[in-house]
Amino acid sequence: MSTHVEQREFQAETRQLLDLMIHSIYSNKDTFLRELISNSSDALDKLRLESFRDKDLQVDTSDLHIELEVDKDARTLTVRDNGIGMTRDEVVDLIGTLARSGTGELRQKLREAKDAAASQELIGQFGIGFYASFMVADKVTLVTRKAGEDTGTRWESSGESTYTIETLDDAPQGTSVVLHLKPEDADDNLFDYTSQWKLEEIVKKYSDFIAWPIRMEVTRTTKGEDGTDEVSVETKTLNSQKALWARSKDEVSDEEYTEFYKHVAHAWDEPLEVIPLRAEGTFEYQALLFVPTHAPFDLFARERTTGIQLYVKRVFIMDDCEDLVPEYLRFVKGVVDAQDLSLNVSREILQQDRQIRAIRRRLTKKVLSTVKDMAKQDVDKYRIFWKEFGRVLKEGLISDTDNRETLLEIASFDSTASEDQQTTLAGYVERMKDGQEEIYYITGESRQLLESSPHMEAFEAKGIEVLLLTDPVDEMWVTSVPEYDGKPFRSVAKGEVDLGTDDEKKAAEAEREEQEKEFGELLTWLKESLDEHVKEVRLSSRLTTSPACIVGDTFSMSPALERMYRASGQPMPRTKRILELNPAHPLVTGLRTAHGERNDDPALAETAELLYGMALIAEGGEVEDPARFTRLLADRLARTV
């Protein structure tokens, strides 16, 4: 028997708002079940809490659960819980939120919201996820009774102009939501939500870690002894309830962590490092992060599918929440579960706020400190990590100034100090020569190319260590990072190099002045001959065996970086650089003598062009006209045969 039946009308704008929610806010119709299960989970949490607070509350909390019930013939799906339930007034207040939203204030805000994104934010302030049910149902019936109350409430609506609400004398404690399902429509991504496998799939994806059991009766078909099919019905718990991030590390085995990592990362390897994290206080969240052993194949792809999964109260929100970690930590996998976050009604768009920024800062620092500890305590594991992820981690040197010092501390680089072991910057500084004030580096495509570069000759002769930077990102960060531990970074291919001691510089000063006089006319002529390519020609103090090299100004852009910008579509003017000559090389001294004897010989200009081309090739560059350079070289070789 029921009493106090009341029919109410939605306000004029409500249908428009409901249409907007159904067709614009949610991108995946499957999420209706996530919303209903989430509401049920909240109701069970509230009942358990209320039973602790009110000892006189007569409720049975021994078997709190969520139940899915399917009626294929009637095409209904029921989501039922035995949680806290609602009173009639609460139903009007909570479930009627959308009905109350047709106010003058909201209408005015909707008129002011010109774009869809702004409209979504507004709807997120006024709607509730319960109404996602109308994406898949023609009619929704809700029956509920508040724990400790004698009467229940029945609410029903088809999402049109009216809804009914009535008081029930007899209703079970908790809440049941009955969906009268729409017909299956593949073109509209509307699936058969009476299908056992579909419901199991949705629960596994969105609600697997809900703390309460989600149960459903399922049919099993087995072969009998006589070979005939035997059909049985059993109650199955659809969710695992194993939220490993909610347990301390001591309570979880390595095998459980590995299994969970493979599940969330869709990976086959084992995690290199497990990072649990718990934040308590005014804003609570838990995290369980994993550093993979191997870099994923899509690490440098524009479109990546998995990263940090976001949960709110164990309810899955999104698969790859890019806001939770910086781009250079995109290889980190795992889960963040927050108690409260600013989500809009669809739970699909994360609102930017200080809580997200706080989580991001904390996760970033935790991952970097873990790598730092790894480098100190387990060198072999650290080397695996840096081999797989060092290149992407160095992107943070450009973008993350707040953590730059930490990144510099954990970074490793190839250097001339060892052929098979990389060095940290702290190790480099510790080995610096007396009087050395700068950290020297050289960038290029390979170690072999860099080690044979003419720019390295003076450093090899003096036994000065040079960092060999071969990753494309190295070209970028060395221009952004000024120093480490008070020692500025200095390219061996830029500016003038004078590695001698003060006494050596004094002793060589007179000799250099004499050389400047001897080679003065040659330097002037070469500058005029190669004016299209170089801005200056000078004698070098960095060359010992090569005849010439090309160097840039101290703060100029490297040729490799120029090529990277051009490849990305950015127009870059060609920068003239400096040609340095080795005054002790026979080719240079011979060119000086020849110029002094026959400065009008056209062949000398070709020699200058070959000298410049050789310097370009020696540093790994490309001559502008390879065919002409080859022809000139072939002619010269022919004369010597």
XYZ file of C-alpha atoms in Angstrom:
641
model
C 0.000 0.000 0.000
C 1.269 3.491 -0.802
C 0.167 6.923 0.280
C 0.930 10.572 -0.378
C 1.425 10.248 -4.144
C 2.527 13.489 -5.761
C 3.181 14.390 -9.371
C 5.532 17.261 -10.025
C 6.499 19.105 -13.169
C 10.014 19.824 -14.232
C 10.563 23.468 -14.952
C 10.638 24.518 -18.595
C 14.441 24.464 -18.951
C 14.973 21.089 -17.311
C 14.480 19.023 -20.450
C 17.027 21.186 -22.255
C 19.507 20.696 -19.419
C 18.903 16.949 -19.327
C 19.467 16.693 -23.082
C 22.714 18.601 -22.701
C 23.906 16.240 -19.975
C 23.004 13.106 -21.907
C 24.317 14.164 -25.303
C 27.196 16.522 -24.479
C 28.589 15.881 -21.016
C 29.169 12.128 -21.161
C 31.285 10.708 -23.973
C 30.782 7.064 -22.953
C 27.339 5.673 -22.106
C 28.887 2.846 -20.041
C 29.623 5.381 -17.320
C 25.983 5.372 -16.156
C 26.730 2.185 -14.186
C 29.847 3.710 -12.661
C 27.726 6.602 -11.365
C 25.054 4.369 -9.835
C 27.623 2.045 -8.206
C 29.494 5.074 -6.890
C 26.297 6.407 -5.313
C 25.651 2.980 -3.736
C 29.203 2.806 -2.405
C 28.787 6.237 -0.807
C 25.515 5.079 0.772
C 27.218 2.017 2.284
C 30.076 4.160 3.611
C 27.594 6.531 5.231
C 25.648 3.689 6.859
C 28.759 2.184 8.385
C 29.828 5.586 9.705
C 26.363 6.336 11.077
C 26.243 2.962 12.849
C 29.433 3.938 14.693
C 28.102 7.371 15.595
C 24.576 6.306 16.635
C 24.680 3.203 18.806
C 20.852 3.209 19.011
C 20.485 2.878 15.232
C 19.007 -0.559 14.599
C 20.727 -1.660 11.388
C 22.454 -4.826 10.250
C 25.911 -4.035 8.858
C 27.131 -7.636 8.658
C 26.598 -7.955 4.897
C 26.798 -4.552 3.252
C 26.898 -4.966 -0.529
C 25.798 -3.749 -3.948
C 23.653 -5.965 -6.152
C 22.947 -5.946 -9.884
C 19.764 -7.652 -11.019
C 18.804 -8.263 -14.651
C 15.391 -9.084 -16.102
C 15.955 -9.832 -19.795
C 12.248 -10.267 -20.558
C 11.256 -6.930 -19.032
C 14.563 -5.338 -20.198
C 15.311 -3.873 -16.781
C 18.546 -3.473 -14.851
C 18.374 -2.879 -11.104
C 21.228 -1.475 -9.021
C 20.482 -2.136 -5.373
C 22.312 -1.459 -2.095
C 21.487 -1.894 1.586
C 23.123 1.369 2.574
C 21.961 4.489 4.398
C 18.965 5.174 2.095
C 17.066 8.475 1.828
C 14.029 10.138 3.304
C 11.336 11.643 1.092
C 12.721 15.147 1.662
C 16.227 13.982 0.774
C 14.949 12.432 -2.443
C 13.358 15.731 -3.426
C 16.483 17.617 -2.425
C 19.122 15.270 -3.887
C 17.473 13.501 -6.798
C 15.522 16.652 -7.624
C 18.666 18.745 -8.046
C 18.186 18.938 -11.776
C 14.505 19.811 -11.349
C 15.489 22.748 -9.155
C 18.147 23.969 -11.558
C 15.786 25.859 -13.861
C 16.238 29.101 -11.982
C 16.640 32.567 -13.377
C 20.246 32.588 -12.203
C 21.108 29.420 -14.136
C 19.279 30.580 -17.255
C 21.287 33.787 -17.170
C 24.585 31.893 -16.780
C 23.715 29.554 -19.629
C 23.001 32.523 -21.880
C 26.380 33.989 -20.950
C 28.223 30.706 -21.607
C 28.868 30.941 -25.328
C 31.067 27.888 -25.773
C 30.476 24.233 -24.944
C 33.357 24.032 -22.443
C 31.871 26.824 -20.347
C 28.448 25.162 -20.494
C 29.959 21.907 -19.252
C 31.478 23.671 -16.253
C 28.098 25.199 -15.386
C 26.274 21.898 -15.654
C 28.915 20.374 -13.408
C 27.821 22.763 -10.683
C 24.098 21.983 -10.872
C 23.611 18.356 -12.004
C 24.290 14.938 -10.468
C 25.553 11.691 -11.978
C 22.310 9.884 -11.202
C 20.788 11.465 -14.292
C 23.309 9.663 -16.503
C 20.810 6.784 -16.220
C 18.635 8.475 -18.826
C 21.341 7.872 -21.438
C 20.381 4.205 -21.442
C 16.886 4.132 -19.940
C 13.453 5.356 -21.098
C 12.226 5.361 -17.507
C 13.962 5.285 -14.118
C 12.314 4.100 -10.899
C 13.965 4.693 -7.514
C 12.810 3.022 -4.280
C 14.549 3.942 -1.037
C 14.175 3.830 2.751
C 16.414 5.675 5.192
C 18.026 3.549 7.905
C 16.004 3.957 11.102
C 12.881 5.220 9.261
C 9.573 3.317 9.020
C 8.461 4.436 5.572
C 10.094 4.523 2.191
C 9.885 6.646 -0.950
C 9.323 5.832 -4.601
C 10.501 8.270 -7.313
C 9.893 7.741 -11.008
C 10.481 9.713 -14.186
C 10.856 9.209 -17.906
C 12.968 12.347 -18.140
C 10.179 14.258 -19.837
C 8.046 17.003 -18.319
C 7.023 15.309 -15.034
C 8.128 12.963 -12.285
C 6.172 11.269 -9.513
C 7.094 10.806 -5.882
C 5.162 8.799 -3.296
C 5.518 7.461 0.218
C 5.675 3.671 0.690
C 4.598 1.891 3.852
C 6.898 -1.014 3.116
C 10.314 -0.751 1.453
C 13.635 -2.437 2.165
C 16.392 -0.401 3.773
C 18.724 1.145 1.215
C 18.176 2.218 -2.369
C 17.165 0.416 -5.566
C 17.394 2.081 -8.967
C 15.466 0.278 -11.693
C 16.370 1.198 -15.280
C 13.821 0.431 -17.991
C 16.402 0.075 -20.753
C 16.261 1.537 -24.234
C 16.618 -0.855 -27.198
C 20.150 -1.769 -28.191
C 21.530 0.622 -30.839
C 25.069 -0.066 -32.092
C 25.152 3.123 -34.176
C 24.552 5.171 -31.012
C 27.000 3.101 -28.919
C 24.038 1.855 -26.891
C 24.821 -1.691 -25.816
C 22.698 -4.474 -24.348
C 22.975 -3.695 -20.652
C 21.159 -6.896 -19.731
C 24.160 -8.807 -21.064
C 26.124 -10.571 -18.344
C 29.521 -10.098 -20.022
C 28.903 -6.388 -20.682
C 28.022 -5.664 -17.059
C 31.056 -7.616 -15.861
C 33.261 -5.654 -18.282
C 31.979 -2.274 -17.028
C 32.367 -3.204 -13.360
C 35.892 -4.525 -13.968
C 36.919 -1.302 -15.712
C 35.330 1.339 -13.494
C 34.495 -0.209 -10.124
C 36.895 -3.118 -9.599
C 38.431 -1.583 -6.456
C 35.216 -0.451 -4.747
C 35.514 -1.572 -1.112
C 32.082 -3.229 -1.072
C 31.248 -6.451 -2.954
C 29.284 -5.977 -6.182
C 27.220 -9.119 -6.731
C 25.151 -10.471 -9.598
C 23.470 -13.771 -10.382
C 25.193 -15.381 -13.373
C 24.388 -18.480 -15.373
C 26.933 -21.268 -15.872
C 26.685 -23.907 -18.557
C 28.579 -27.168 -17.978
C 28.577 -30.584 -19.596
C 26.808 -33.280 -17.614
C 27.930 -36.876 -17.352
C 25.570 -37.814 -20.189
C 27.020 -35.067 -22.415
C 24.044 -32.722 -22.183
C 24.333 -29.058 -21.179
C 23.512 -28.336 -17.559
C 22.626 -24.732 -16.698
C 23.128 -23.477 -13.154
C 22.702 -20.083 -11.518
C 25.139 -18.771 -8.951
C 25.872 -15.454 -7.249
C 29.178 -13.975 -8.376
C 31.167 -11.094 -6.891
C 32.201 -9.013 -9.899
C 34.857 -6.788 -8.340
C 38.197 -7.749 -6.779
C 37.988 -5.159 -3.930
C 41.806 -5.341 -3.841
C 42.915 -1.730 -3.696
C 46.603 -2.409 -3.061
C 47.289 1.294 -2.632
C 45.129 1.265 0.524
C 47.415 -1.297 2.200
C 50.879 -0.755 3.657
C 53.851 -2.060 1.697
C 54.534 -4.692 4.367
C 51.112 -6.248 3.758
C 51.550 -6.707 0.007
C 53.761 -9.328 -1.627
C 56.050 -8.668 -4.583
C 53.890 -11.000 -6.663
C 50.764 -8.943 -5.897
C 52.531 -5.722 -6.853
C 53.771 -7.289 -10.098
C 50.312 -8.568 -10.994
C 48.739 -5.194 -10.244
C 51.412 -3.350 -12.250
C 50.759 -5.541 -15.281
C 47.055 -4.838 -14.895
C 47.235 -1.038 -14.712
C 50.144 -0.605 -17.162
C 49.047 -3.249 -19.683
C 52.668 -4.413 -19.552
C 54.491 -7.736 -19.621
C 57.668 -6.787 -17.756
C 58.087 -6.514 -13.998
C 58.251 -3.157 -12.214
C 61.745 -1.850 -11.577
C 60.561 0.119 -8.551
C 57.343 0.289 -6.504
C 56.485 3.680 -4.967
C 53.612 3.792 -2.437
C 52.498 7.193 -1.173
C 49.904 8.382 1.351
C 48.948 11.977 2.113
C 46.796 12.771 5.133
C 45.386 15.951 6.582
C 42.985 18.463 5.091
C 43.339 16.821 1.694
C 43.752 13.043 1.635
C 44.886 10.817 -1.179
C 46.808 7.607 -1.740
C 49.030 6.659 -4.646
C 50.738 3.524 -5.876
C 53.250 4.229 -8.632
C 55.510 1.952 -10.646
C 58.701 2.573 -12.579
C 58.803 0.039 -15.437
C 61.862 -2.069 -16.172
C 61.629 -1.371 -19.909
C 60.579 1.765 -21.738
C 57.205 1.358 -23.466
C 57.247 1.376 -27.253
C 55.154 4.565 -27.351
C 57.323 6.581 -24.941
C 58.043 9.209 -27.600
C 54.754 8.881 -29.491
C 52.288 11.747 -29.539
C 49.390 9.493 -28.554
C 49.922 7.345 -25.469
C 47.203 5.202 -23.963
C 48.170 4.516 -20.370
C 49.723 6.544 -17.587
C 48.481 7.444 -14.112
C 44.951 6.216 -13.450
C 42.795 8.521 -11.356
C 40.285 7.208 -8.822
C 38.082 9.105 -6.418
C 37.059 6.976 -3.431
C 38.110 3.872 -5.409
C 35.872 4.815 -8.342
C 37.705 4.885 -11.671
C 37.632 8.353 -13.253
C 40.154 8.367 -16.091
C 42.862 6.144 -17.539
C 45.591 8.655 -18.310
C 45.421 11.751 -16.125
C 48.090 13.949 -17.659
C 47.679 16.618 -14.956
C 49.063 14.390 -12.196
C 52.674 14.134 -13.408
C 54.807 16.323 -15.682
C 55.383 15.249 -19.263
C 58.941 14.073 -18.586
C 57.636 11.478 -16.076
C 55.159 10.016 -18.568
C 56.760 6.571 -18.219
C 55.519 6.275 -14.603
C 52.476 4.011 -14.254
C 50.089 3.532 -11.379
C 47.059 4.816 -9.496
C 46.104 7.924 -7.540
C 43.024 7.616 -5.326
C 41.766 10.867 -3.808
C 39.047 11.290 -1.202
C 37.715 14.428 -2.822
C 38.478 16.234 -6.066
C 36.852 18.991 -8.075
C 35.201 17.004 -10.852
C 32.331 18.126 -13.013
C 29.194 16.020 -13.196
C 30.522 13.686 -15.884
C 33.698 12.952 -13.889
C 35.420 13.020 -17.281
C 36.887 16.536 -17.091
C 39.179 17.308 -14.200
C 38.811 20.845 -12.876
C 42.150 22.586 -12.389
C 42.636 23.544 -8.761
C 45.237 23.690 -6.052
C 44.602 20.077 -5.005
C 45.700 18.749 -8.382
C 48.758 20.982 -8.350
C 49.610 19.786 -4.849
C 49.351 16.117 -5.874
C 51.488 16.776 -8.956
C 54.239 18.448 -6.902
C 54.242 15.648 -4.323
C 54.285 12.810 -6.864
C 57.078 14.458 -8.856
C 59.285 14.942 -5.823
C 58.596 11.383 -4.619
C 59.555 9.806 -7.962
C 62.736 11.888 -8.233
C 63.766 11.165 -4.629
C 63.208 7.446 -5.289
C 65.525 7.592 -8.307
C 68.064 9.524 -6.232
C 67.993 6.836 -3.520
C 68.245 4.169 -6.218
C 71.442 5.771 -7.560
C 72.994 5.663 -4.094
C 71.795 2.271 -2.887
C 71.424 0.091 -5.990
C 73.730 1.190 -8.795
C 72.842 -1.706 -11.093
C 69.135 -0.927 -10.870
C 69.849 2.771 -11.424
C 71.841 2.025 -14.567
C 68.910 0.051 -15.957
C 66.622 2.966 -15.156
C 68.840 5.586 -16.768
C 69.427 3.511 -19.877
C 65.664 3.187 -20.409
C 64.417 6.577 -19.231
C 67.369 8.968 -18.990
C 66.626 10.567 -22.337
C 63.047 11.448 -21.408
C 63.972 12.492 -17.854
C 66.395 15.092 -19.257
C 63.391 16.865 -20.797
C 62.668 18.018 -17.244
C 65.883 20.049 -17.214
C 64.177 22.328 -19.732
C 60.625 22.423 -18.384
C 60.841 21.900 -14.613
C 62.940 24.629 -13.060
C 61.646 23.799 -9.557
C 63.235 20.336 -9.628
C 66.187 21.140 -11.883
C 68.813 20.730 -9.161
C 67.481 17.271 -8.265
C 67.420 16.260 -11.930
C 71.037 17.396 -12.354
C 72.009 15.326 -9.327
C 70.457 12.095 -10.633
C 71.477 12.518 -14.285
C 74.301 10.483 -15.841
C 76.318 11.203 -18.970
C 78.924 9.618 -21.193
C 82.310 11.251 -20.847
C 85.921 10.858 -21.902
C 86.753 9.568 -18.406
C 85.457 6.067 -19.216
C 84.405 4.166 -22.303
C 81.834 1.941 -20.578
C 80.716 3.798 -17.417
C 78.700 6.976 -17.352
C 79.411 9.735 -14.862
C 77.307 11.956 -12.660
C 77.975 15.682 -12.582
C 79.167 15.319 -8.985
C 81.717 12.755 -10.180
C 82.858 15.078 -12.970
C 83.327 18.016 -10.588
C 85.297 15.813 -8.204
C 87.735 14.910 -11.021
C 88.183 18.451 -12.347
C 91.780 19.637 -12.851
C 93.292 22.231 -10.522
C 92.263 25.650 -11.766
C 89.446 24.281 -13.961
C 86.314 26.343 -13.396
C 83.968 25.035 -16.107
C 82.201 21.781 -17.003
C 83.109 21.049 -20.615
C 80.777 19.237 -22.991
C 80.304 18.514 -26.663
C 77.081 17.548 -28.470
C 76.674 15.340 -31.525
C 75.095 12.239 -33.021
C 77.415 9.538 -31.656
C 80.257 8.979 -29.229
C 82.577 7.890 -32.013
C 81.950 11.098 -33.948
C 82.480 13.275 -30.893
C 85.688 11.574 -29.791
C 87.230 12.158 -33.229
C 86.069 15.776 -33.431
C 88.819 18.402 -33.932
C 87.296 20.394 -31.063
C 88.479 17.696 -28.661
C 92.180 17.734 -29.544
C 93.419 20.266 -26.997
C 91.299 18.696 -24.237
C 92.731 15.254 -24.992
C 96.241 16.684 -24.959
C 95.646 18.293 -21.563
C 93.774 15.300 -20.123
C 90.669 17.379 -19.418
C 87.407 15.435 -19.156
C 84.600 16.321 -21.562
C 80.955 15.211 -21.358
C 79.832 13.489 -24.576
C 76.164 14.387 -25.132
C 74.520 12.416 -27.933
C 70.763 12.623 -27.198
C 68.738 15.150 -29.221
C 67.380 16.645 -25.994
C 70.941 17.479 -24.924
C 71.052 20.200 -27.576
C 68.124 21.838 -25.791
C 68.867 21.584 -22.098
C 72.493 22.723 -22.230
C 71.264 26.107 -23.491
C 68.729 26.326 -20.616
C 70.838 25.206 -17.656
C 73.547 27.719 -16.737
C 75.551 25.769 -14.164
C 75.898 22.923 -11.694
C 77.403 23.374 -8.223
C 78.613 26.839 -9.211
C 80.433 25.478 -12.273
C 79.107 26.849 -15.590
C 78.580 24.526 -18.552
C 80.847 25.292 -21.503
C 80.768 23.845 -25.020
C 84.193 22.911 -26.411
C 82.862 23.956 -29.840
C 82.038 27.529 -28.877
C 84.098 30.579 -28.033
C 87.868 30.725 -27.650
C 89.637 28.000 -25.725
C 92.827 28.574 -23.785
C 93.568 25.677 -21.445
C 97.041 26.645 -20.379
C 98.094 27.780 -16.925
C 98.931 31.417 -16.293
C 102.638 30.668 -16.716
C 102.003 28.766 -19.952
C 99.864 31.591 -21.295
C 102.632 34.134 -20.570
C 105.249 31.969 -22.245
C 103.064 31.504 -25.335
C 102.021 35.150 -25.589
C 105.064 36.275 -27.541
C 104.792 33.286 -29.885
C 101.113 33.981 -30.541
C 101.846 37.637 -31.383
C 104.466 36.506 -33.874
C 102.045 34.025 -35.443
C 99.363 36.705 -35.765
C 101.821 38.778 -37.806
C 102.920 35.843 -39.969
C 99.380 34.686 -40.747
C 97.704 38.112 -40.781
C 97.458 38.418 -44.573
C 96.230 34.818 -44.931
C 93.532 35.295 -42.314
C 92.304 38.482 -44.002
C 92.237 36.828 -47.434
C 90.413 33.741 -46.162
C 87.779 35.925 -44.488
C 87.180 37.674 -47.829
C 87.138 34.399 -49.801
C 84.762 32.632 -47.409
C 82.714 35.662 -46.430
C 79.507 33.931 -47.536
C 80.096 31.132 -44.988
C 82.102 32.499 -42.029
C 82.042 35.641 -39.905
C 85.700 35.430 -38.832
C 88.910 33.500 -39.487
C 91.427 33.211 -36.647
C 94.256 31.081 -35.316
C 93.255 28.279 -32.961
C 94.540 27.177 -29.577
C 92.272 24.072 -29.470
C 93.776 22.194 -32.470
C 96.802 19.914 -32.273
C 96.531 17.595 -35.302
C 93.685 18.868 -37.531
C 94.226 21.774 -39.918
C 90.977 23.631 -39.133
C 87.675 23.560 -37.285
C 84.434 25.528 -37.175
C 83.382 27.092 -33.863
C 80.485 29.239 -32.722
C 80.264 32.248 -30.476
C 79.977 31.507 -26.768
C 76.191 31.970 -26.697
C 75.335 31.061 -30.277
C 72.968 28.248 -31.308
C 74.617 25.006 -32.383
C 74.151 23.802 -35.993
C 72.408 20.650 -34.754
C 69.864 22.736 -32.819
C 69.283 24.894 -35.889
C 68.574 21.739 -37.904
C 66.140 20.490 -35.250
C 64.177 23.736 -35.375
C 64.054 23.680 -39.173
C 62.908 20.050 -39.131
C 60.026 21.054 -36.839
C 58.918 23.687 -39.349
C 60.390 26.777 -37.681
C 62.264 29.083 -40.081
C 65.799 29.713 -38.865
C 68.317 32.093 -40.448
C 71.681 30.459 -41.091
C 74.258 31.577 -38.549
C 77.767 32.348 -39.717
C 80.411 30.818 -37.508
C 84.159 31.134 -37.045
C 86.872 29.226 -38.929
C 89.876 28.438 -36.742
C 93.220 27.409 -38.232
C 96.009 25.315 -36.736
C 99.145 27.403 -37.329
C 101.354 24.306 -36.911
C 99.642 22.167 -39.543
C 101.521 21.710 -42.877
C 98.380 22.459 -44.913
C 97.921 25.816 -43.203
C 101.582 26.800 -43.365
C 101.724 25.666 -46.992
C 98.625 27.741 -47.817
C 100.253 30.751 -46.157
C 103.395 30.324 -48.260
C 101.423 29.818 -51.479
C 99.286 32.890 -50.808
C 102.399 34.957 -50.188
C 103.966 33.819 -53.485
C 100.882 33.802 -55.806
C 97.934 35.456 -54.140
C 96.159 35.859 -57.475
C 96.117 32.100 -58.218
C 92.423 30.977 -58.647
C 93.345 27.529 -57.298
C 93.952 29.028 -53.853
C 90.296 30.001 -53.529
C 89.353 26.402 -54.258
C 91.813 25.278 -51.576
C 90.155 27.633 -49.082
C 86.777 26.173 -50.000
C 88.086 22.632 -49.492
C 89.607 23.599 -46.135
C 86.263 24.980 -44.941
C 84.395 21.894 -46.212
C 86.813 19.556 -44.440
C 86.252 21.421 -41.175
C 82.479 21.071 -41.603
C 82.658 17.342 -42.295
C 85.063 16.738 -39.395
C 82.498 18.039 -36.896
C 79.701 15.941 -38.410
C 78.176 18.727 -40.491
C 77.231 18.826 -44.146
C 78.672 20.911 -46.947
C 76.111 23.024 -48.773
C 77.074 21.700 -52.227
C 78.375 18.113 -51.894
C 78.727 17.659 -55.678
C 80.988 20.710 -56.029
C 83.052 19.731 -52.993
C 83.553 16.203 -54.393
C 84.539 17.554 -57.777
C 87.121 19.943 -56.311
C 88.544 17.173 -54.138
C 88.743 14.751 -57.070
C 90.593 17.322 -59.199
C 93.148 17.886 -56.450
C 93.659 14.158 -55.929
C 94.102 13.629 -59.675
C 97.019 16.060 -59.710
C 98.853 14.025 -57.069
C 98.592 10.662 -58.865
